Coordinates of C-alpha atoms in Angstrom, one line a residue:
Chain A
M1 CA 99.1 111.5 88.4
S2 CA 97.7 114.7 87.0
G3 CA 94.6 113.0 85.7
D4 CA 93.7 111.3 89.1
V5 CA 91.0 113.3 90.8
N6 CA 90.5 111.1 93.8
L7 CA 94.2 110.8 94.8
T8 CA 94.6 114.5 94.4
E9 CA 91.6 115.2 96.7
V10 CA 93.1 113.2 99.5
L11 CA 96.6 114.4 99.1
G12 CA 95.9 118.0 98.3
R13 CA 95.8 119.9 95.1
E14 CA 98.7 122.2 95.9
L15 CA 100.9 119.3 96.9
V16 CA 100.1 117.4 93.8
E17 CA 100.5 120.2 91.4
Y18 CA 103.8 121.3 92.9
W19 CA 105.0 117.7 92.9
I20 CA 104.2 117.1 89.3
G21 CA 106.1 120.4 88.5
T22 CA 109.2 119.1 90.3
R23 CA 109.0 115.6 88.4
R24 CA 108.7 117.4 85.0
W25 CA 111.6 119.5 86.0
E26 CA 113.6 116.5 86.9
W27 CA 112.7 114.8 83.6
L28 CA 113.9 118.1 81.8
Q29 CA 117.2 118.2 83.6
F30 CA 117.9 114.6 82.6
F31 CA 117.1 115.1 78.9
T32 CA 118.8 118.5 78.6
T33 CA 122.0 117.0 79.9
G34 CA 122.1 114.4 77.2
G35 CA 120.2 111.7 79.3
D36 CA 119.1 108.5 77.5
P37 CA 116.6 106.1 79.2
A38 CA 117.7 103.3 77.0
A39 CA 121.4 103.6 77.9
G40 CA 123.0 102.6 81.1
V41 CA 123.0 104.6 84.3
S42 CA 124.6 108.0 83.3
D43 CA 127.2 110.1 85.1
W44 CA 124.6 112.7 85.6
E45 CA 122.4 110.2 87.6
L46 CA 125.4 109.2 89.7
E47 CA 126.4 112.8 90.4
R48 CA 122.9 113.7 91.2
Y49 CA 121.4 110.8 93.2
F50 CA 124.3 108.7 94.6
E51 CA 124.9 110.6 97.7
H52 CA 121.7 112.4 98.3
V53 CA 118.6 110.2 97.8
Chain B
M1 CA 107.9 114.3 125.5
S2 CA 104.7 115.8 124.2
D3 CA 104.7 119.4 125.4
T4 CA 107.1 122.0 126.4
T5 CA 106.5 121.9 130.2
N6 CA 109.6 120.1 131.2
L7 CA 111.7 120.8 128.2
G8 CA 114.5 122.6 130.0
E9 CA 114.7 119.8 132.5
W10 CA 114.8 117.2 129.9
I11 CA 117.7 119.0 128.1
G12 CA 119.5 119.3 131.3
N13 CA 119.1 115.8 132.4
N14 CA 120.3 114.5 129.1
S15 CA 123.2 116.9 128.9
V16 CA 122.1 118.2 125.5
R17 CA 124.2 120.9 124.0
T18 CA 122.8 120.8 120.4
I19 CA 119.4 119.9 119.0
R20 CA 119.2 118.9 115.3
A21 CA 115.8 120.0 114.1
Q22 CA 115.1 117.9 110.9
T23 CA 112.6 117.3 108.1
V24 CA 112.6 116.2 104.5
T25 CA 112.5 118.0 101.3
L26 CA 110.0 116.9 98.4
D27 CA 113.0 114.8 97.1
G28 CA 113.1 113.0 100.4
A29 CA 116.5 114.4 101.5
L30 CA 116.8 114.9 105.2
V31 CA 117.5 118.6 105.9
G32 CA 117.7 120.6 109.1
K33 CA 119.4 123.0 111.5
H34 CA 121.5 122.6 114.5
L35 CA 120.1 124.7 117.5
S36 CA 121.4 125.7 121.0
P37 CA 119.3 124.7 123.9
K38 CA 118.1 128.3 124.4
K39 CA 117.1 128.7 120.8
F40 CA 115.4 125.3 120.8
E41 CA 113.3 126.1 123.9
S42 CA 112.3 129.6 122.5
G43 CA 110.9 128.0 119.4
A44 CA 109.6 124.7 120.7
Q45 CA 106.0 125.7 120.1
S46 CA 106.1 128.0 117.1
G47 CA 109.1 126.6 115.3
W48 CA 112.2 128.2 113.8
G49 CA 112.6 130.1 110.6
F50 CA 113.6 128.0 107.6
A51 CA 114.3 129.3 104.1
D52 CA 111.6 128.1 101.7
I53 CA 114.2 127.7 99.1
A54 CA 114.9 124.3 100.6
L55 CA 111.7 123.2 99.1
A56 CA 112.4 124.9 95.8
V57 CA 115.8 123.7 94.7
D58 CA 116.4 120.3 93.1
L59 CA 119.1 117.8 94.0
G60 CA 121.6 119.6 91.8
N61 CA 121.0 122.8 93.8
T62 CA 119.2 124.6 90.9
A63 CA 116.1 126.7 91.8
Q64 CA 112.9 125.3 90.3
L65 CA 111.3 128.6 89.9
G66 CA 110.2 128.2 86.3
F67 CA 107.2 125.8 86.6
D68 CA 105.4 127.0 89.7
F69 CA 105.3 129.6 92.3
G70 CA 102.7 128.1 94.7
D71 CA 100.6 130.4 97.0
W72 CA 102.3 128.9 100.0
R73 CA 105.5 130.6 99.0
G74 CA 103.9 134.1 99.4
E75 CA 106.8 136.6 99.0
M76 CA 109.5 134.1 99.6
H77 CA 109.5 134.7 103.3
D78 CA 110.7 132.2 105.7
V79 CA 108.5 129.1 106.5
F80 CA 109.0 127.4 109.9
L81 CA 110.3 124.2 111.2
R82 CA 107.9 123.2 114.0
P83 CA 109.0 120.3 116.1
D84 CA 107.0 117.3 117.0
L85 CA 108.1 116.9 120.5
T86 CA 107.1 113.3 120.6
T87 CA 110.0 112.5 118.4
L88 CA 112.7 114.3 120.5
S89 CA 115.5 111.9 121.3
T90 CA 119.1 111.6 122.2
D91 CA 121.7 109.5 120.5
A92 CA 124.0 107.8 123.0
S93 CA 126.6 107.5 120.4
L94 CA 126.8 111.2 120.0
P95 CA 126.7 112.7 123.5
G96 CA 125.2 116.1 123.7
L97 CA 123.2 115.8 120.5
A98 CA 119.4 115.5 120.4
T99 CA 117.3 115.2 117.3
V100 CA 113.7 116.0 116.6
M101 CA 111.5 115.6 113.6
C102 CA 109.6 118.7 112.4
D103 CA 106.8 119.7 110.2
L104 CA 106.9 122.7 107.9
V105 CA 104.4 125.4 108.8
D106 CA 103.5 129.0 107.7
Q107 CA 103.8 132.1 109.7
H108 CA 100.4 131.4 111.1
G109 CA 101.2 127.8 112.2
A110 CA 99.4 126.2 109.5
P111 CA 101.0 123.1 107.9
L112 CA 102.4 123.9 104.4
P113 CA 100.5 122.0 101.8
V114 CA 103.8 120.9 100.4
C115 CA 105.1 119.5 103.8
S116 CA 105.6 115.8 103.3
R117 CA 105.3 114.8 106.9
S118 CA 102.2 116.8 107.5
T119 CA 100.6 115.2 104.4
L120 CA 101.2 111.7 105.7
A121 CA 99.9 112.7 109.1
R122 CA 96.8 114.1 107.6
V123 CA 96.1 110.8 105.6
V124 CA 96.7 108.8 108.8
K125 CA 94.1 111.1 110.5
E126 CA 91.6 110.4 107.7
L127 CA 92.1 106.7 108.2
A128 CA 91.5 107.2 112.0
E129 CA 88.2 108.9 111.1
L130 CA 87.1 105.6 109.4
G131 CA 88.0 103.8 112.5
F132 CA 91.4 102.5 111.6
T133 CA 94.9 102.8 112.9
G134 CA 97.8 101.4 111.1
K135 CA 101.1 99.7 111.8
A136 CA 103.9 99.8 109.3
A137 CA 107.4 98.7 108.7
V138 CA 109.6 99.8 105.7
E139 CA 112.4 97.5 104.4
I140 CA 115.6 99.6 104.0
E141 CA 117.8 98.5 101.1
A142 CA 121.3 100.1 100.3
T143 CA 124.5 99.1 98.7
V144 CA 127.9 99.6 100.5
F145 CA 131.2 100.1 98.7
E146 CA 134.7 99.5 99.9
E147 CA 135.8 103.1 99.1
S148 CA 135.5 106.1 101.5
I149 CA 133.0 108.8 100.6
E150 CA 136.0 111.1 99.8
Q151 CA 137.4 108.6 97.3
A152 CA 134.0 108.0 95.7
R153 CA 133.5 111.7 95.2
E154 CA 136.9 111.9 93.6
Q155 CA 136.0 109.0 91.2
R156 CA 132.6 110.8 90.6
F157 CA 131.0 107.6 92.0
T158 CA 132.3 105.5 89.1
N159 CA 134.5 102.3 89.2
L160 CA 133.6 101.6 92.8
H161 CA 133.9 98.1 94.4
P162 CA 130.9 96.7 96.3
L163 CA 131.7 95.4 99.7
G164 CA 131.9 91.7 99.7
G165 CA 133.3 91.4 96.2
T166 CA 131.4 90.7 93.0
Q167 CA 130.9 87.0 93.2
G168 CA 128.2 85.0 95.1
A169 CA 124.6 85.5 95.9
I170 CA 122.1 86.4 98.6
Y171 CA 122.6 85.7 102.3
L172 CA 126.1 84.2 101.8
L173 CA 127.8 84.1 105.2
S174 CA 131.1 83.3 103.6
R175 CA 131.6 87.0 103.2
S176 CA 130.2 87.9 106.8
R177 CA 133.7 89.2 107.7
D178 CA 133.3 91.9 105.1
Y179 CA 130.1 93.1 106.6
T180 CA 130.0 92.3 110.4
T181 CA 132.1 95.1 111.8
L182 CA 130.2 97.7 109.8
M183 CA 126.7 96.3 110.4
D184 CA 127.3 95.8 114.0
A185 CA 128.3 99.4 114.3
M186 CA 125.1 100.4 112.3
A187 CA 122.9 98.3 114.4
A188 CA 124.4 99.7 117.6
R189 CA 124.0 103.3 116.4
I190 CA 120.4 102.6 115.4
E191 CA 119.6 101.2 118.8
R192 CA 121.4 103.9 120.7
A193 CA 119.3 106.4 118.7
G194 CA 116.2 104.9 120.2
I195 CA 115.1 102.9 117.1
P196 CA 114.7 99.2 117.6
W197 CA 115.9 96.9 114.8
E198 CA 114.9 93.3 113.9
G199 CA 117.7 92.2 111.6
W200 CA 119.9 92.8 108.6
A201 CA 121.1 90.6 105.8
D202 CA 123.4 90.5 102.7
E203 CA 120.9 91.0 99.9
S204 CA 120.6 89.9 96.3
A205 CA 122.9 92.6 94.6
H206 CA 126.7 92.7 95.3
G207 CA 127.3 94.9 98.3
Q208 CA 123.7 95.3 99.0
I209 CA 122.2 95.1 102.5
E210 CA 118.8 95.2 103.9
V211 CA 117.9 96.4 107.4
N212 CA 114.6 95.7 109.0
L213 CA 112.8 97.7 111.6
P214 CA 109.8 96.3 113.6
P215 CA 106.3 97.5 112.8
T216 CA 105.1 100.7 114.6
D217 CA 102.5 103.5 113.9
I218 CA 102.7 104.8 110.4
L219 CA 104.3 108.2 111.1
T220 CA 106.9 106.8 113.3
A221 CA 107.7 104.2 110.6
A222 CA 108.4 106.9 108.2
D223 CA 110.5 108.9 110.7
W224 CA 112.4 105.8 111.6
Y225 CA 113.1 105.2 107.8
V226 CA 114.7 108.6 107.2
R227 CA 116.6 108.6 110.5
T228 CA 117.9 105.1 110.0
K229 CA 119.2 106.0 106.5
Q230 CA 121.0 108.9 108.0
I231 CA 122.7 106.7 110.6
M232 CA 123.6 104.2 108.0
R233 CA 125.2 107.0 106.0
E234 CA 127.1 108.4 108.9
V235 CA 128.4 105.0 110.2
A236 CA 129.5 104.0 106.6
Y237 CA 131.4 107.2 106.2
E238 CA 133.0 106.8 109.7
H239 CA 134.2 103.2 108.7
G240 CA 135.7 104.5 105.5
R241 CA 132.9 103.1 103.3
T242 CA 130.5 104.7 100.9
I243 CA 126.8 103.8 100.7
T244 CA 124.0 104.6 98.3
F245 CA 120.2 104.3 98.3
M246 CA 119.8 104.9 94.6
A247 CA 117.1 102.8 93.0
R248 CA 119.7 101.3 90.6
W249 CA 123.3 102.4 90.6
S250 CA 124.4 99.9 88.0
P251 CA 122.6 98.0 85.2
D252 CA 124.6 94.9 86.1
Q253 CA 123.2 94.8 89.7
F254 CA 119.7 94.4 90.9
G255 CA 117.8 97.5 92.0
Q256 CA 116.8 98.7 95.5
G257 CA 113.4 99.0 96.9
A258 CA 111.6 100.4 100.0
H259 CA 108.8 97.8 100.4
I260 CA 106.1 99.0 102.8
N261 CA 104.4 96.4 105.1
L262 CA 101.1 97.6 106.6
S263 CA 98.3 96.3 108.6
L264 CA 95.2 98.1 109.8
Q265 CA 93.7 97.7 113.2
Q266 CA 90.1 98.3 114.2
D267 CA 88.7 97.9 117.7
G268 CA 91.9 96.3 118.8
R269 CA 92.0 93.6 116.1
N270 CA 93.9 93.3 112.9
A271 CA 91.3 94.3 110.2
F272 CA 93.2 92.5 107.5
F273 CA 92.8 89.2 109.1
D274 CA 89.8 87.0 108.3
E275 CA 88.9 84.9 111.4
V276 CA 86.6 82.7 109.3
E277 CA 89.0 82.0 106.5
P278 CA 92.5 82.8 107.8
S279 CA 94.1 81.9 104.4
R280 CA 92.1 84.6 102.5
P281 CA 92.0 88.4 102.8
S282 CA 89.4 90.1 104.9
E283 CA 86.7 92.3 103.2
T284 CA 88.7 95.3 104.6
M285 CA 91.9 94.1 103.1
R286 CA 90.2 93.4 99.8
N287 CA 88.7 97.0 99.8
F288 CA 92.1 98.5 100.8
I289 CA 93.9 96.7 98.1
G290 CA 91.2 97.5 95.5
G291 CA 91.8 101.2 96.1
V292 CA 95.6 100.8 95.9
L293 CA 95.2 99.1 92.6
D294 CA 92.9 101.8 91.3
T295 CA 95.2 104.5 92.0
M296 CA 98.5 102.6 91.5
A297 CA 99.3 104.1 88.1
A298 CA 98.7 107.7 89.4
A299 CA 100.7 107.1 92.7
S300 CA 103.6 105.6 90.8
S301 CA 105.0 109.1 90.4
F302 CA 105.5 109.1 94.2
Q303 CA 107.0 105.5 94.1
Y304 CA 109.4 106.3 91.2
P305 CA 110.4 109.9 91.9
T306 CA 113.6 110.1 90.0
V307 CA 114.8 109.3 86.5
N308 CA 116.9 106.6 88.0
S309 CA 113.9 105.0 89.7
Y310 CA 112.7 103.6 86.4
R311 CA 115.8 101.7 85.9
R312 CA 114.8 99.5 88.7
I313 CA 111.6 98.2 87.2
A314 CA 112.5 95.7 84.6
E315 CA 110.4 92.6 83.8
F316 CA 111.4 89.4 85.7
D317 CA 114.0 91.5 87.8
G318 CA 111.9 91.3 90.9
P319 CA 110.2 94.7 91.2
P320 CA 106.5 94.7 90.0
T321 CA 105.8 96.2 86.6
T322 CA 102.0 95.8 86.5
V323 CA 98.9 96.5 88.5
T324 CA 98.7 93.2 90.3
W325 CA 97.9 91.7 93.6
G326 CA 98.1 88.2 94.9
V327 CA 97.9 86.1 98.1
D328 CA 101.5 85.6 99.3
N329 CA 102.7 86.3 95.9
K330 CA 106.0 88.2 95.6
S331 CA 105.7 88.7 91.8
A332 CA 102.7 91.1 92.3
A333 CA 102.7 94.8 93.1
V334 CA 100.7 94.1 96.2
R335 CA 101.2 91.0 98.2
A336 CA 98.5 89.9 100.7
V337 CA 99.9 88.0 103.6
C338 CA 97.0 86.0 105.1
T339 CA 98.2 83.7 107.8
T340 CA 97.5 84.7 111.4
E341 CA 96.1 87.7 113.0
K342 CA 99.7 88.8 114.1
L343 CA 101.2 88.4 110.6
S344 CA 98.4 89.4 108.3
R345 CA 99.4 92.4 106.3
V346 CA 99.7 94.0 102.8
E347 CA 103.2 94.3 101.4
Y348 CA 103.3 97.2 98.9
R349 CA 106.2 96.2 96.7
V350 CA 106.3 99.2 94.3
P351 CA 108.4 101.9 96.0
S352 CA 112.1 102.3 95.0
A353 CA 114.7 103.0 97.6
D354 CA 114.9 106.7 96.5
V355 CA 111.4 107.6 97.5
N356 CA 110.4 110.4 99.7
I357 CA 109.0 108.0 102.3
Y358 CA 106.4 110.3 103.6
L359 CA 104.8 110.9 100.2
S360 CA 105.3 107.3 99.2
M361 CA 103.3 106.1 102.2
A362 CA 100.7 108.9 102.0
S363 CA 99.9 108.1 98.4
F364 CA 99.8 104.4 99.2
L365 CA 97.5 104.9 102.1
A366 CA 95.4 107.5 100.2
G367 CA 94.6 104.7 97.6
G368 CA 93.7 102.3 100.4
L369 CA 91.6 105.0 102.0
I370 CA 89.8 105.6 98.8
G371 CA 89.2 101.8 98.5
L372 CA 87.7 101.6 102.0
R373 CA 85.4 104.5 101.4
D374 CA 84.3 103.2 98.0
H375 CA 84.3 99.5 98.9
S376 CA 86.6 98.8 96.0
D377 CA 87.1 95.3 94.8
P378 CA 90.5 94.1 93.7
G379 CA 89.0 91.5 91.4
L380 CA 89.7 87.9 91.3
D381 CA 91.6 86.3 94.2
A382 CA 95.0 85.8 92.8
P383 CA 96.4 82.7 94.2
S384 CA 99.9 81.9 94.9
W385 CA 102.0 82.0 91.8
P386 CA 102.4 83.9 88.5
G387 CA 100.0 83.3 85.5
D388 CA 97.0 83.7 87.8
C389 CA 98.2 87.0 89.1
R390 CA 95.8 89.8 88.1
R391 CA 97.4 91.6 85.2
E392 CA 95.8 94.6 83.4
P393 CA 97.8 95.7 80.6
R394 CA 95.6 98.6 80.0
S395 CA 96.2 100.0 83.4
C396 CA 99.9 99.1 83.8
Q397 CA 102.1 101.4 85.9
P398 CA 104.3 103.6 83.7
A399 CA 107.0 101.0 83.6
S400 CA 109.5 103.3 81.9
L401 CA 110.6 106.8 82.1
E402 CA 109.2 107.6 78.7
R403 CA 105.7 106.3 79.6
S404 CA 105.7 108.2 82.9
R405 CA 105.4 111.3 80.8
N406 CA 101.9 110.5 79.7

């Protein structure tokens, strides 16, 4: 996403930059709580997403 | 209603006591405030104060202050929820309550750059400047469980039992008794909230349902998606059930998507329909798809917004994992439906059920818009079934969480 100039131009730089920040944050939260992409759905994912996405 | 002239009269005629002003966060969660008629009328043009922290906390309620402090946040003052009065509606199932969709604006009334709904509206406007209007419908997938939400919370969302049991496959009416009472209630609520519905069905995974709404203008399609999800949640809870829109809640079950069906109209005709060769995409459709493919890898961040989204995209599991398109080919990321003028459309099969639908649609449309402007070509016509489907390993979507980092 961060490397796509055209999409950023249409969607808006501030939105894209902020969005990327939130996604990196999400990734960081997953890994710092012991998340493992190769393992099954984690308790962390269920607690975080089940009710609110 | 499109202006404030008869707002008081409308509130009186509909016996409205409370107005729920709502919008979505960047995570796509529906958020809002409940307002008295007096407060509602006083802010119907300018909006109502709304703490900007709603856009700066994650789904775990932790402030995301470490990575960015956008200019739009200023000195952490309030931002404003400004209603789109064309969306003001009552819900016959909840007498006295009205709802309205809102955009997030700053103290000067300018849309916030991080407002999802305004971003989609802006992309729709850019399409209009090219001479196109759109019609869209989003497929809603969810899984329902036998347990109540209170029970599910107590169990920390583990060891739940999908409604209809864990045997059997898609569309089985043998378990209709499990579903009918709940789904009748959902359909009735959706209808009474002013949203038409086309159908519902028991889907591939156990406990999974799909609800279909008819095509409408693009912004309304997104509004209907978030409003319908909210209604499905409320009705499920009222019936002592639990529901989730996670992309994949269990590795043993198929994932959940939010396929977007879109057609573009120009001069009153479906611009995706080729009158000369109805079985092939029109030039407009080809250009649109070309742009969507060119930007697909980048836009995937909006289509797979959570860590969990990536669990849905497994090879041969249904969801697309490559930058592909095909005519009536459901194994491709973009399915071109080329039949009649009424039915010709693009089905974008990438989004997971946990998307922020406004940003999902905005990034999809933005790709198409770029394609229309640049006259992008999607490459070889991909006929009907695998093998021939255009696959470009060098420009795959990030099909795993690990690859999404790059």
